[in-house]
Amino acid sequence: MSPGRQLGLLWGAVAAALVALSPLAPRLAAALPACLFKHLTGLPCPTCGAGRAALALARFGFPAAFAVSPLAAAGWSLLVAGGLAAGLASLARLEVPEPPRDLPRALRWILLAALLANWAYLIRTGA
């Protein structure tokens, strides 16, 4: 089996597990620690709200998830949707392209800008 198909099956299994375990999300979230960065500085960290966004997505609360943390909600959504698609493609014996080892410089800058914009949003909304 090619590495691309293996990756697709693994990604698909992770996405399917996230969907299957979503009813347990509130119980699992109760075990998560509070954000240490926010506790020490009083400011949300760049990823604050990722857990709350995941909980909202587990209840199919897309608007609530994007209101809590747009970047985390988009990331979780792409992880699950892409994983399900990659898993199905691998099961259909289609080749799933492997991600590049090095991201192009422009894409790295775009990702950094998205992270900083999300952090500014979190600070502004008092997440």
PDB file of C-alpha atoms in Angstrom:
ATOM      1  CA  MET A   1       0.000   0.000   0.000  1.00  0.00           C
ATOM      2  CA  SER A   2       1.344   3.405  -0.934  1.00  0.00           C
ATOM      3  CA  PRO A   3       2.234   5.972   1.745  1.00  0.00           C
ATOM      4  CA  GLY A   4      -0.479   8.291   0.419  1.00  0.00           C
ATOM      5  CA  ARG A   5      -3.177   5.665   0.878  1.00  0.00           C
ATOM      6  CA  GLN A   6      -1.837   4.818   4.341  1.00  0.00           C
ATOM      7  CA  LEU A   7      -2.015   8.494   5.270  1.00  0.00           C
ATOM      8  CA  GLY A   8      -5.564   8.716   3.913  1.00  0.00           C
ATOM      9  CA  LEU A   9      -6.682   5.709   5.933  1.00  0.00           C
ATOM     10  CA  LEU A  10      -5.042   7.018   9.115  1.00  0.00           C
ATOM     11  CA  TRP A  11      -6.498  10.506   8.635  1.00  0.00           C
ATOM     12  CA  GLY A  12      -9.896   8.993   7.894  1.00  0.00           C
ATOM     13  CA  ALA A  13      -9.741   6.808  11.011  1.00  0.00           C
ATOM     14  CA  VAL A  14      -8.885   9.809  13.190  1.00  0.00           C
ATOM     15  CA  ALA A  15     -11.741  11.834  11.673  1.00  0.00           C
ATOM     16  CA  ALA A  16     -14.201   8.961  12.094  1.00  0.00           C
ATOM     17  CA  ALA A  17     -13.096   8.512  15.720  1.00  0.00           C
ATOM     18  CA  LEU A  18     -13.608  12.228  16.394  1.00  0.00           C
ATOM     19  CA  VAL A  19     -17.117  12.034  14.967  1.00  0.00           C
ATOM     20  CA  ALA A  20     -17.928   8.818  16.839  1.00  0.00           C
ATOM     21  CA  LEU A  21     -16.595  10.159  20.140  1.00  0.00           C
ATOM     22  CA  SER A  22     -18.232  13.592  19.828  1.00  0.00           C
ATOM     23  CA  PRO A  23     -21.103  12.648  22.202  1.00  0.00           C
ATOM     24  CA  LEU A  24     -18.438  12.135  24.895  1.00  0.00           C
ATOM     25  CA  ALA A  25     -16.820  15.523  24.253  1.00  0.00           C
ATOM     26  CA  PRO A  26     -18.390  17.374  27.213  1.00  0.00           C
ATOM     27  CA  ARG A  27     -17.138  14.732  29.657  1.00  0.00           C
ATOM     28  CA  LEU A  28     -13.688  14.683  28.114  1.00  0.00           C
ATOM     29  CA  ALA A  29     -13.482  18.478  28.092  1.00  0.00           C
ATOM     30  CA  ALA A  30     -14.116  18.617  31.823  1.00  0.00           C
ATOM     31  CA  ALA A  31     -10.779  16.852  32.299  1.00  0.00           C
ATOM     32  CA  LEU A  32      -8.816  19.438  30.320  1.00  0.00           C
ATOM     33  CA  PRO A  33      -6.680  21.872  32.322  1.00  0.00           C
ATOM     34  CA  ALA A  34      -7.260  25.625  32.165  1.00  0.00           C
ATOM     35  CA  CYS A  35      -5.032  27.681  29.884  1.00  0.00           C
ATOM     36  CA  LEU A  36      -1.784  28.341  31.780  1.00  0.00           C
ATOM     37  CA  PHE A  37      -0.876  31.317  29.551  1.00  0.00           C
ATOM     38  CA  LYS A  38      -4.203  33.013  30.278  1.00  0.00           C
ATOM     39  CA  HIS A  39      -3.889  32.218  33.979  1.00  0.00           C
ATOM     40  CA  LEU A  40      -0.419  33.803  34.147  1.00  0.00           C
ATOM     41  CA  THR A  41      -0.927  36.799  31.842  1.00  0.00           C
ATOM     42  CA  GLY A  42      -4.659  37.456  31.858  1.00  0.00           C
ATOM     43  CA  LEU A  43      -4.585  37.348  28.043  1.00  0.00           C
ATOM     44  CA  PRO A  44      -5.814  34.463  25.897  1.00  0.00           C
ATOM     45  CA  CYS A  45      -3.137  32.426  24.174  1.00  0.00           C
ATOM     46  CA  PRO A  46      -3.203  32.149  20.354  1.00  0.00           C
ATOM     47  CA  THR A  47      -5.080  28.849  20.616  1.00  0.00           C
ATOM     48  CA  CYS A  48      -7.470  29.710  23.436  1.00  0.00           C
ATOM     49  CA  GLY A  49     -10.962  28.556  22.634  1.00  0.00           C
ATOM     50  CA  ALA A  50      -9.902  25.511  20.611  1.00  0.00           C
ATOM     51  CA  GLY A  51     -11.525  23.167  23.105  1.00  0.00           C
ATOM     52  CA  ARG A  52     -14.718  25.227  23.299  1.00  0.00           C
ATOM     53  CA  ALA A  53     -14.816  25.410  19.501  1.00  0.00           C
ATOM     54  CA  ALA A  54     -14.470  21.612  19.326  1.00  0.00           C
ATOM     55  CA  LEU A  55     -17.298  21.204  21.837  1.00  0.00           C
ATOM     56  CA  ALA A  56     -19.543  23.488  19.799  1.00  0.00           C
ATOM     57  CA  LEU A  57     -18.689  21.590  16.608  1.00  0.00           C
ATOM     58  CA  ALA A  58     -19.494  18.290  18.344  1.00  0.00           C
ATOM     59  CA  ARG A  59     -23.033  19.670  18.778  1.00  0.00           C
ATOM     60  CA  PHE A  60     -23.017  20.934  15.156  1.00  0.00           C
ATOM     61  CA  GLY A  61     -22.950  24.492  16.495  1.00  0.00           C
ATOM     62  CA  PHE A  62     -20.900  25.948  13.656  1.00  0.00           C
ATOM     63  CA  PRO A  63     -21.773  29.624  14.312  1.00  0.00           C
ATOM     64  CA  ALA A  64     -20.945  29.241  18.011  1.00  0.00           C
ATOM     65  CA  ALA A  65     -17.663  27.477  17.216  1.00  0.00           C
ATOM     66  CA  PHE A  66     -16.563  30.208  14.809  1.00  0.00           C
ATOM     67  CA  ALA A  67     -17.565  32.893  17.320  1.00  0.00           C
ATOM     68  CA  VAL A  68     -15.385  31.302  20.018  1.00  0.00           C
ATOM     69  CA  SER A  69     -12.273  30.843  17.868  1.00  0.00           C
ATOM     70  CA  PRO A  70     -12.478  31.185  14.088  1.00  0.00           C
ATOM     71  CA  LEU A  71      -9.099  29.605  13.390  1.00  0.00           C
ATOM     72  CA  ALA A  72      -9.659  26.635  15.694  1.00  0.00           C
ATOM     73  CA  ALA A  73     -13.153  26.052  14.289  1.00  0.00           C
ATOM     74  CA  ALA A  74     -11.804  26.153  10.740  1.00  0.00           C
ATOM     75  CA  GLY A  75      -8.958  23.821  11.676  1.00  0.00           C
ATOM     76  CA  TRP A  76     -11.225  21.276  13.383  1.00  0.00           C
ATOM     77  CA  SER A  77     -13.693  21.433  10.476  1.00  0.00           C
ATOM     78  CA  LEU A  78     -10.950  20.893   7.889  1.00  0.00           C
ATOM     79  CA  LEU A  79      -9.423  18.091   9.948  1.00  0.00           C
ATOM     80  CA  VAL A  80     -12.685  16.144  10.108  1.00  0.00           C
ATOM     81  CA  ALA A  81     -14.011  16.897   6.605  1.00  0.00           C
ATOM     82  CA  GLY A  82     -10.634  16.330   4.967  1.00  0.00           C
ATOM     83  CA  GLY A  83     -10.063  13.178   6.959  1.00  0.00           C
ATOM     84  CA  LEU A  84     -13.394  11.688   6.031  1.00  0.00           C
ATOM     85  CA  ALA A  85     -12.777  12.515   2.361  1.00  0.00           C
ATOM     86  CA  ALA A  86      -9.214  11.139   2.446  1.00  0.00           C
ATOM     87  CA  GLY A  87     -10.373   7.967   4.200  1.00  0.00           C
ATOM     88  CA  LEU A  88     -13.115   7.357   1.657  1.00  0.00           C
ATOM     89  CA  ALA A  89     -10.698   8.028  -1.198  1.00  0.00           C
ATOM     90  CA  SER A  90      -8.211   5.537   0.242  1.00  0.00           C
ATOM     91  CA  LEU A  91     -10.921   2.918   0.684  1.00  0.00           C
ATOM     92  CA  ALA A  92     -11.831   3.462  -2.977  1.00  0.00           C
ATOM     93  CA  ARG A  93      -8.156   2.753  -3.781  1.00  0.00           C
ATOM     94  CA  LEU A  94      -7.555   6.311  -4.935  1.00  0.00           C
ATOM     95  CA  GLU A  95      -4.221   7.931  -4.247  1.00  0.00           C
ATOM     96  CA  VAL A  96      -4.222  10.597  -1.538  1.00  0.00           C
ATOM     97  CA  PRO A  97      -1.454  13.143  -2.114  1.00  0.00           C
ATOM     98  CA  GLU A  98       1.072  13.407   0.667  1.00  0.00           C
ATOM     99  CA  PRO A  99       1.549  16.868   2.166  1.00  0.00           C
ATOM    100  CA  PRO A 100       4.737  18.669   1.137  1.00  0.00           C
ATOM    101  CA  ARG A 101       7.657  18.376   3.533  1.00  0.00           C
ATOM    102  CA  ASP A 102       8.382  22.113   3.362  1.00  0.00           C
ATOM    103  CA  LEU A 103       5.595  24.645   3.032  1.00  0.00           C
ATOM    104  CA  PRO A 104       6.168  27.442   0.536  1.00  0.00           C
ATOM    105  CA  ARG A 105       7.297  30.691   2.153  1.00  0.00           C
ATOM    106  CA  ALA A 106       4.110  32.524   1.114  1.00  0.00           C
ATOM    107  CA  LEU A 107       1.929  29.867   2.747  1.00  0.00           C
ATOM    108  CA  ARG A 108       3.964  30.071   5.954  1.00  0.00           C
ATOM    109  CA  TRP A 109       3.403  33.854   6.051  1.00  0.00           C
ATOM    110  CA  ILE A 110      -0.323  33.386   5.404  1.00  0.00           C
ATOM    111  CA  LEU A 111      -0.573  30.857   8.241  1.00  0.00           C
ATOM    112  CA  LEU A 112       1.325  33.175  10.593  1.00  0.00           C
ATOM    113  CA  ALA A 113      -0.953  36.077   9.630  1.00  0.00           C
ATOM    114  CA  ALA A 114      -4.030  33.905  10.245  1.00  0.00           C
ATOM    115  CA  LEU A 115      -2.710  32.894  13.667  1.00  0.00           C
ATOM    116  CA  LEU A 116      -1.969  36.516  14.621  1.00  0.00           C
ATOM    117  CA  ALA A 117      -5.363  37.689  13.325  1.00  0.00           C
ATOM    118  CA  ASN A 118      -7.092  34.968  15.336  1.00  0.00           C
ATOM    119  CA  TRP A 119      -5.102  35.953  18.437  1.00  0.00           C
ATOM    120  CA  ALA A 120      -6.080  39.604  17.977  1.00  0.00           C
ATOM    121  CA  TYR A 121      -9.716  38.484  17.661  1.00  0.00           C
ATOM    122  CA  LEU A 122      -9.446  36.461  20.872  1.00  0.00           C
ATOM    123  CA  ILE A 123      -7.908  39.389  22.760  1.00  0.00           C
ATOM    124  CA  ARG A 124     -10.536  41.797  21.417  1.00  0.00           C
ATOM    125  CA  THR A 125     -13.455  39.533  22.339  1.00  0.00           C
ATOM    126  CA  GLY A 126     -11.987  38.664  25.728  1.00  0.00           C
ATOM    127  CA  ALA A 127     -11.882  34.921  25.084  1.00  0.00           C
TER     128      ALA A 127
END
